[in-house]
Tab-separated table of C-alpha atoms and ligand atoms in Angstrom:
chain	number	residue	atom	x	y	z
I	1	MET	CA	5.777	0.160	-24.506
I	2	THR	CA	5.803	-3.583	-25.308
I	3	PHE	CA	5.253	-6.572	-23.055
I	4	SER	CA	6.262	-10.206	-23.442
I	5	ASP	CA	3.667	-12.649	-24.797
I	6	GLN	CA	4.054	-14.562	-21.549
I	7	VAL	CA	3.074	-11.577	-19.362
I	8	ILE	CA	0.098	-10.796	-21.604
I	9	SER	CA	-1.121	-14.394	-21.807
I	10	LYS	CA	-0.784	-14.955	-18.046
I	11	LEU	CA	-3.076	-11.972	-17.413
I	12	LEU	CA	-5.381	-12.977	-20.267
I	13	THR	CA	-6.016	-16.442	-18.809
I	14	ALA	CA	-5.866	-15.595	-15.077
I	15	GLN	CA	-8.996	-16.179	-13.010
I	16	ARG	CA	-7.578	-15.105	-9.645
I	17	VAL	CA	-5.411	-11.963	-9.568
I	18	ALA	CA	-3.824	-10.607	-6.382
I	19	VAL	CA	-2.215	-7.181	-6.179
I	20	LEU	CA	0.191	-5.818	-3.542
I	21	THR	CA	0.841	-2.082	-3.665
I	22	GLY	CA	3.332	0.159	-1.902
I	23	ALA	CA	4.089	3.846	-1.701
I	24	GLY	CA	5.433	3.941	-5.276
I	25	ILE	CA	1.946	3.596	-6.802
I	26	SER	CA	0.972	6.895	-5.138
I	27	ALA	CA	4.169	8.793	-6.016
I	28	GLU	CA	2.677	10.201	-9.264
I	29	SER	CA	-0.267	11.489	-7.222
I	30	GLY	CA	2.188	13.631	-5.252
I	31	VAL	CA	2.488	11.416	-2.162
I	32	PRO	CA	6.155	11.088	-1.084
I	33	THR	CA	7.510	7.533	-0.804
I	34	PHE	CA	9.500	6.268	2.153
I	35	ARG	CA	12.759	4.921	0.750
I	36	GLY	CA	12.999	5.572	-2.971
I	37	LYS	CA	15.164	8.255	-4.576
I	38	ASP	CA	12.543	10.935	-3.854
I	39	GLY	CA	11.537	9.246	-0.631
I	40	LEU	CA	11.241	10.418	2.973
I	41	TRP	CA	8.451	12.344	4.544
I	42	GLY	CA	10.104	15.631	5.409
I	43	ARG	CA	13.303	15.155	7.364
I	44	PHE	CA	12.116	12.030	9.155
I	45	LYS	CA	12.704	8.325	8.404
I	46	ALA	CA	9.453	6.373	8.796
I	47	GLU	CA	11.114	3.965	11.206
I	48	GLU	CA	11.961	6.864	13.578
I	49	LEU	CA	8.434	8.164	13.989
I	50	ALA	CA	6.100	5.354	12.897
I	51	ASN	CA	6.643	3.406	16.113
I	52	PRO	CA	4.957	3.191	19.524
I	53	ASP	CA	8.042	4.351	21.490
I	54	ALA	CA	8.248	7.600	19.513
I	55	PHE	CA	4.574	8.184	20.300
I	56	LEU	CA	5.095	7.476	23.988
I	57	ARG	CA	8.129	9.764	24.084
I	58	ASN	CA	6.706	12.616	22.036
I	59	PRO	CA	3.062	12.229	21.002
I	60	GLN	CA	2.908	15.876	19.870
I	61	LEU	CA	5.789	15.394	17.345
I	62	VAL	CA	4.276	12.175	15.990
I	63	TRP	CA	0.874	13.849	15.612
I	64	GLU	CA	2.455	16.845	13.857
I	65	TRP	CA	4.231	14.483	11.424
I	66	TYR	CA	0.957	12.742	10.667
I	67	GLU	CA	-0.816	16.099	10.354
I	68	PHE	CA	1.837	17.164	7.799
I	69	ARG	CA	1.201	13.946	5.840
I	70	ARG	CA	-2.608	14.179	6.143
I	71	LYS	CA	-2.606	17.706	4.708
I	72	ILE	CA	-0.946	16.296	1.571
I	73	ILE	CA	-3.081	13.161	1.440
I	74	ARG	CA	-6.439	14.963	1.847
I	75	ASN	CA	-5.685	16.912	-1.349
I	76	VAL	CA	-4.220	14.295	-3.692
I	77	ARG	CA	-6.028	12.416	-6.445
I	78	PRO	CA	-5.709	8.836	-7.702
I	79	ASN	CA	-3.414	8.502	-10.743
I	80	PRO	CA	-3.803	6.235	-13.838
I	81	ALA	CA	-2.278	3.287	-11.980
I	82	HIS	CA	-4.951	3.449	-9.246
I	83	LEU	CA	-7.669	3.854	-11.888
I	84	THR	CA	-6.421	0.847	-13.882
I	85	LEU	CA	-6.749	-1.327	-10.753
I	86	VAL	CA	-10.425	-0.277	-10.561
I	87	GLU	CA	-10.926	-1.567	-14.129
I	88	MET	CA	-9.072	-4.784	-13.320
I	89	GLU	CA	-11.224	-5.393	-10.239
I	90	LYS	CA	-14.313	-5.303	-12.493
I	91	HIS	CA	-12.749	-7.644	-15.060
I	92	PHE	CA	-11.423	-10.635	-13.158
I	93	PRO	CA	-13.669	-13.272	-11.556
I	94	HIS	CA	-11.569	-12.952	-8.399
I	95	PHE	CA	-9.481	-9.847	-7.736
I	96	SER	CA	-7.860	-8.888	-4.433
I	97	LEU	CA	-6.009	-5.665	-3.650
I	98	CYS	CA	-3.723	-5.630	-0.603
I	99	THR	CA	-2.022	-2.334	0.100
I	100	GLN	CA	0.746	-1.264	2.437
I	101	ASN	CA	-0.322	2.311	1.815
I	102	VAL	CA	-2.273	4.300	4.365
I	103	ASP	CA	-3.199	7.083	1.903
I	104	ASN	CA	-6.778	5.986	1.094
I	105	LEU	CA	-6.118	6.453	-2.650
I	106	HIS	CA	-7.353	3.004	-3.710
I	107	PHE	CA	-10.698	3.720	-2.024
I	108	LYS	CA	-10.810	7.225	-3.561
I	109	ALA	CA	-10.127	5.642	-6.996
I	110	GLY	CA	-13.083	3.256	-6.628
I	111	ASN	CA	-11.650	-0.125	-5.590
I	112	ARG	CA	-13.757	-1.786	-2.941
I	113	ASN	CA	-12.171	-5.166	-2.242
I	114	ILE	CA	-9.211	-3.538	-0.433
I	115	CYS	CA	-7.119	-5.076	2.344
I	116	GLU	CA	-5.296	-2.259	4.195
I	117	LEU	CA	-2.337	-4.111	5.707
I	118	HIS	CA	-0.955	-1.052	7.518
I	119	GLY	CA	-4.186	0.787	8.321
I	120	ASN	CA	-5.391	4.162	7.096
I	121	ILE	CA	-3.954	7.589	7.975
I	122	LEU	CA	-7.416	9.200	7.814
I	123	ARG	CA	-8.640	7.023	10.687
I	124	ASN	CA	-7.668	7.289	14.368
I	125	LYS	CA	-8.070	5.127	17.460
I	126	CYS	CA	-7.560	5.384	21.196
I	127	SER	CA	-4.096	4.195	22.272
I	128	GLY	CA	-5.711	2.750	25.412
I	129	CYS	CA	-9.170	1.297	24.881
I	130	GLY	CA	-8.877	1.047	21.096
I	131	LYS	CA	-12.052	3.045	20.432
I	132	LYS	CA	-12.146	4.005	16.741
I	133	TYR	CA	-12.267	7.637	15.648
I	134	GLY	CA	-12.561	9.124	12.151
I	135	ASP	CA	-10.373	11.793	10.629
I	136	LEU	CA	-9.267	14.360	13.212
I	137	GLU	CA	-7.316	17.584	12.743
I	138	LEU	CA	-4.682	18.775	15.224
I	139	LEU	CA	-5.047	22.567	15.126
I	140	PRO	CA	-1.844	24.584	15.646
I	141	GLY	CA	-0.994	24.982	19.318
I	142	CYS	CA	-3.534	22.348	20.388
I	143	SER	CA	-2.437	19.308	22.307
I	144	VAL	CA	-2.941	15.703	21.187
I	145	PRO	CA	-6.640	14.753	21.447
I	146	ARG	CA	-7.745	12.390	24.191
I	147	CYS	CA	-10.351	9.635	24.193
I	148	HIS	CA	-13.357	9.687	26.544
I	149	CYS	CA	-11.404	7.128	28.600
I	150	GLY	CA	-8.627	9.692	29.069
I	151	ASP	CA	-5.949	8.007	26.930
I	152	LEU	CA	-4.292	9.656	23.938
I	153	ILE	CA	-5.809	9.178	20.498
I	154	ARG	CA	-3.351	7.989	17.783
I	155	PRO	CA	-3.410	7.369	14.022
I	156	ASP	CA	-5.085	4.035	13.170
I	157	VAL	CA	-2.022	2.682	11.347
I	158	VAL	CA	0.353	-0.233	12.049
I	159	TRP	CA	3.658	1.062	13.423
I	160	PHE	CA	7.013	-0.714	13.278
I	161	GLY	CA	7.169	-3.388	15.936
I	162	GLU	CA	3.364	-3.682	15.959
I	163	MET	CA	1.525	-6.739	14.678
I	164	LEU	CA	-0.578	-6.405	11.564
I	165	ALA	CA	-4.263	-7.173	12.031
I	166	LYS	CA	-4.518	-10.981	12.070
I	167	GLU	CA	-7.468	-11.154	9.694
I	168	ALA	CA	-5.862	-8.749	7.196
I	169	LEU	CA	-2.632	-10.736	7.096
I	170	GLU	CA	-4.453	-14.077	6.840
I	171	LEU	CA	-6.597	-12.769	3.984
I	172	ALA	CA	-3.569	-11.332	2.158
I	173	SER	CA	-1.643	-14.593	2.574
I	174	TYR	CA	-4.613	-16.647	1.340
I	175	GLU	CA	-5.033	-14.457	-1.759
I	176	ALA	CA	-1.287	-14.574	-2.517
I	177	GLU	CA	-1.203	-18.351	-2.153
I	178	HIS	CA	-4.227	-18.908	-4.386
I	179	ALA	CA	-3.473	-16.359	-7.094
I	180	ASP	CA	-2.825	-17.250	-10.736
I	181	VAL	CA	-1.031	-13.909	-11.084
I	182	LEU	CA	0.283	-11.565	-8.385
I	183	LEU	CA	1.239	-7.994	-9.284
I	184	SER	CA	3.673	-6.248	-6.897
I	185	ILE	CA	3.433	-2.525	-7.659
I	186	GLY	CA	5.517	0.352	-6.243
I	187	THR	CA	7.046	-1.376	-3.268
I	188	SER	CA	10.689	-1.728	-2.278
I	189	ALA	CA	9.687	-5.031	-0.653
I	190	VAL	CA	11.763	-4.437	2.491
I	191	VAL	CA	8.975	-4.203	5.080
I	192	TYR	CA	7.759	-7.498	6.528
I	193	PRO	CA	5.487	-9.363	6.675
I	194	ALA	CA	3.955	-7.616	3.593
I	195	ALA	CA	7.157	-8.195	1.592
I	196	MET	CA	6.627	-11.960	2.000
I	197	LEU	CA	3.432	-11.929	-0.080
I	198	PRO	CA	5.026	-11.961	-3.569
I	199	ILE	CA	7.351	-14.766	-2.446
I	200	GLN	CA	4.451	-16.731	-0.974
I	201	ALA	CA	2.618	-16.335	-4.275
I	202	LYS	CA	5.643	-17.478	-6.276
I	203	ARG	CA	6.104	-20.529	-4.034
I	204	SER	CA	2.449	-21.417	-4.526
I	205	GLY	CA	2.760	-21.367	-8.308
I	206	ALA	CA	1.606	-17.860	-9.177
I	207	PHE	CA	3.147	-15.881	-12.024
I	208	VAL	CA	4.599	-12.814	-10.250
I	209	ILE	CA	4.904	-9.501	-12.075
I	210	GLU	CA	6.710	-6.561	-10.453
I	211	ILE	CA	6.201	-2.975	-11.587
I	212	ASN	CA	8.625	-0.579	-9.895
I	213	LEU	CA	10.720	2.485	-10.704
I	214	GLU	CA	13.949	0.768	-9.644
I	215	ARG	CA	15.062	-2.787	-8.871
I	216	THR	CA	13.972	-4.067	-5.478
I	217	ALA	CA	14.758	-6.787	-2.943
I	218	ILE	CA	12.551	-9.237	-4.883
I	219	SER	CA	13.341	-8.271	-8.497
I	220	HIS	CA	15.561	-11.324	-8.892
I	221	GLN	CA	12.815	-13.644	-7.629
I	222	VAL	CA	9.814	-12.524	-9.694
I	223	ASP	CA	8.816	-13.861	-13.123
I	224	ALA	CA	8.704	-10.446	-14.798
I	225	SER	CA	10.211	-7.206	-13.468
I	226	LEU	CA	8.909	-4.164	-15.384
I	227	GLN	CA	10.963	-1.121	-14.510
I	228	GLY	CA	9.400	2.337	-14.755
I	229	LYS	CA	6.537	4.460	-13.490
I	230	SER	CA	3.458	2.472	-12.499
I	231	GLY	CA	1.216	5.328	-13.741
I	232	GLU	CA	2.597	4.633	-17.235
I	233	ILE	CA	3.317	0.885	-17.217
I	234	LEU	CA	0.121	-0.446	-15.619
I	235	PRO	CA	-2.348	1.350	-17.943
I	236	ALA	CA	-0.229	0.344	-20.977
I	237	LEU	CA	-0.061	-3.278	-19.799
I	238	TRP	CA	-3.810	-3.422	-19.204
I	239	SER	CA	-4.527	-1.906	-22.647
I	240	ALA	CA	-2.259	-4.520	-24.241
I	241	VAL	CA	-4.133	-7.322	-22.473
I	242	LEU	CA	-7.540	-5.975	-23.545
I	243	ALA	CA	-6.299	-5.505	-27.140
I	244	LYS	CA	-5.145	-9.128	-27.219
I	245	LYS	CA	-8.500	-10.238	-25.823
I	246	GLU	CA	-10.294	-8.225	-28.539
I	247	ALA	CA	-8.078	-9.723	-31.242
I	248	ARG	CA	-9.037	-13.217	-30.086
I	249	VAL	CA	-12.748	-12.595	-30.351
V	301	BV8	C1	5.840	-6.750	12.592
V	301	BV8	C2	2.374	2.482	8.402
V	301	BV8	C3	5.724	-8.494	14.157
V	301	BV8	C4	2.679	3.650	9.216
V	301	BV8	C5	4.370	1.188	7.975
V	301	BV8	C6	12.899	-5.477	14.602
V	301	BV8	C7	11.895	-5.252	15.548
V	301	BV8	C8	10.551	-5.288	15.210
V	301	BV8	C9	10.177	-5.571	13.924
V	301	BV8	C10	11.190	-5.780	13.004
V	301	BV8	C11	12.530	-5.751	13.306
V	301	BV8	N1	13.246	-5.989	12.167
V	301	BV8	C12	12.394	-6.174	11.149
V	301	BV8	C13	11.156	-6.064	11.645
V	301	BV8	C14	9.964	-6.182	10.942
V	301	BV8	C15	9.544	-4.768	10.518
V	301	BV8	C16	10.243	-4.462	9.216
V	301	BV8	O1	9.934	-5.091	8.236
V	301	BV8	N2	11.215	-3.547	9.235
V	301	BV8	C17	11.948	-3.268	8.010
V	301	BV8	C18	12.237	-1.767	7.911
V	301	BV8	C19	13.209	-4.118	8.014
V	301	BV8	N3	8.122	-4.873	10.340
V	301	BV8	C20	7.293	-4.528	11.333
V	301	BV8	O2	7.621	-4.004	12.372
V	301	BV8	C21	5.849	-4.889	11.067
V	301	BV8	N4	5.324	-5.587	12.210
V	301	BV8	O3	6.768	-7.286	12.039
V	301	BV8	O4	5.214	-7.262	13.702
V	301	BV8	C22	6.766	-8.156	15.172
V	301	BV8	C23	6.397	-7.426	16.283
V	301	BV8	C24	7.362	-7.171	17.247
V	301	BV8	C25	8.678	-7.626	17.072
V	301	BV8	C26	9.023	-8.331	15.916
V	301	BV8	C27	8.067	-8.591	14.954
V	301	BV8	C28	5.023	-3.630	10.861
V	301	BV8	C29	5.401	-3.017	9.517
V	301	BV8	C30	4.452	-1.871	9.190
V	301	BV8	C31	5.116	-0.568	9.499
V	301	BV8	N5	4.232	0.519	9.066
V	301	BV8	N6	3.553	2.178	7.633
V	301	BV8	C32	2.806	4.881	8.374
V	301	BV8	O5	2.852	4.805	7.126
V	301	BV8	O6	2.869	5.958	8.984
V	301	BV8	S1	5.610	0.747	6.932
V	301	BV8	C33	5.835	1.809	5.631
V	301	BV8	O7	6.710	1.073	4.751
V	301	BV8	C34	4.609	2.101	4.780
V	301	BV8	O8	3.452	1.392	5.165
V	301	BV8	C35	5.030	1.587	3.420
V	301	BV8	O9	3.965	1.217	2.690
V	301	BV8	C36	5.863	0.459	3.829
V	301	BV8	C37	6.671	-0.238	2.780
V	301	BV8	O10	7.331	0.744	2.043
V	301	BV8	P1	6.950	0.823	0.484
V	301	BV8	O11	5.471	0.952	0.357
V	301	BV8	O12	7.596	-0.306	-0.230
V	301	BV8	O13	7.567	2.203	0.098
V	301	BV8	P2	9.090	2.511	-0.229
V	301	BV8	O14	9.243	3.976	-0.218
V	301	BV8	O15	9.965	1.639	0.614
V	301	BV8	O16	9.261	1.974	-1.734
V	301	BV8	C38	8.554	2.625	-2.780
V	301	BV8	C39	9.069	2.027	-4.073
V	301	BV8	O17	8.348	2.640	-5.135
V	301	BV8	C40	10.545	2.327	-4.316
V	301	BV8	O18	11.186	1.109	-4.658
V	301	BV8	C41	10.547	3.296	-5.500
V	301	BV8	O19	11.607	3.024	-6.398
V	301	BV8	C42	9.241	2.973	-6.165
V	301	BV8	N7	8.636	4.077	-6.903
V	301	BV8	C43	8.764	5.422	-6.692
V	301	BV8	N8	8.034	6.094	-7.607
V	301	BV8	C44	7.417	5.154	-8.389
V	301	BV8	C45	7.804	3.876	-7.947
V	301	BV8	N9	7.375	2.729	-8.526
V	301	BV8	C46	6.541	2.857	-9.579
V	301	BV8	N10	6.127	4.052	-10.054
V	301	BV8	C47	6.540	5.210	-9.494
V	301	BV8	N11	6.122	6.387	-10.006
V	302	ZN	ZN1	-10.037	5.208	25.049
C-alpha cells in the first residue's frame, strides 16, 4: 500500500492532529455499522429507534435493541485501526480523538483524550432527573429499570433530534478548527453536526484525510480520500510515516 508524499509529509510535520471516527472503524471488530453495505443493527434503522419518541412509545423495544447491541459490544476487541490511534496519541504534541461511536472501543484500545460526541452505550441515565447510571443489563422478561425518582432509565447516548453535549461539540469544533491535519475515519458523514467537523477543519486550513470503505458525502471535499478498510490502511499509513521519519534521522 503506497501513500502520496503529500499525505506522508503533512502527517510528518503536523503538530496538532484531530481525528473523527464513525462506525466504520469498528466494523473489523465485529460491530455492525449503520448505513454501509453491511450496515443496520438487526432489522432496525438507527433513526427509527435511536430517538426519544420511540423510547416514549415503546421503552421496552428500545431497551431490547440496546441490549442486543450491548451483548455484541461487551465482547468485541479493538482492531489495528483503534490500536494505531493509541500510538498516534502518544506521538503528536497535540492529538484529539472525537468519536461518533458509542461502542467504547477507543477507551478499550487505550486512547484517553476521547470526546464521545454521541455518548456511550455502556452508560445509562435517568430520562427524568438525568442521574447517571453505569452499565445495566435488562434480563429477559424484566421491565425497563426505573430511577429512584421513579422515571425510566435510558441509554446515555444522544438520540436523533437531541442536542449533543455543548462542551463536547465546542471541544470538537475547536480541535477541528485548530488542526494541522484532520483524519475522518469510517464515517459516512451524513449525521450532523458531527459531519460538519471535517468541513470546518478544511475551511480553517487543515489538511483533511478521509479513510473509508466507500466514497462518502465529503469525499469530494477532502484533500486525500483513501478508500479501503481502516484496519488495513491506518496501520500502513502510520508505518509509512514512521519509516519516513526514521529515514530523515
Ligand atoms: C441534532 C447514537 C440539533 C445513538 C447517533 C430533523 C429533525 C431533527 C434533527 C435532524 C433533522 N434532519 C437532520 C437532523 C439532524 C440529525 C441528522 O443528522 N440526521 C441525519 C440522519 C440526516 N442529527 C441529529 O438529530 C443530532 N442532533 O441535530 O440536534 C437539533 C435538535 C432538534 C431539531 C433539529 C436539530 C443527533 C445525531 C446523533 C444521533 N445518534 N447515535 C446510537 O448509536 O444508538 S447517530 C449514529 O450515526 C451513530 O452515532 C453513528 O456513529 C452515526 C454516524 O454514522 P457513521 O458513524 O458514519 O456510521 P455509518 O454506518 O453511517 O457509516 C459507516 C461508514 O464506514 C460507511 O461509509 C462504510 O462504508 C464505512 N466502513 C464500513 N466498514 C469499514 C468502513 N470504513 C473503513 N473500514 C471499514 N472496515
Ligand atoms: Zn431520576
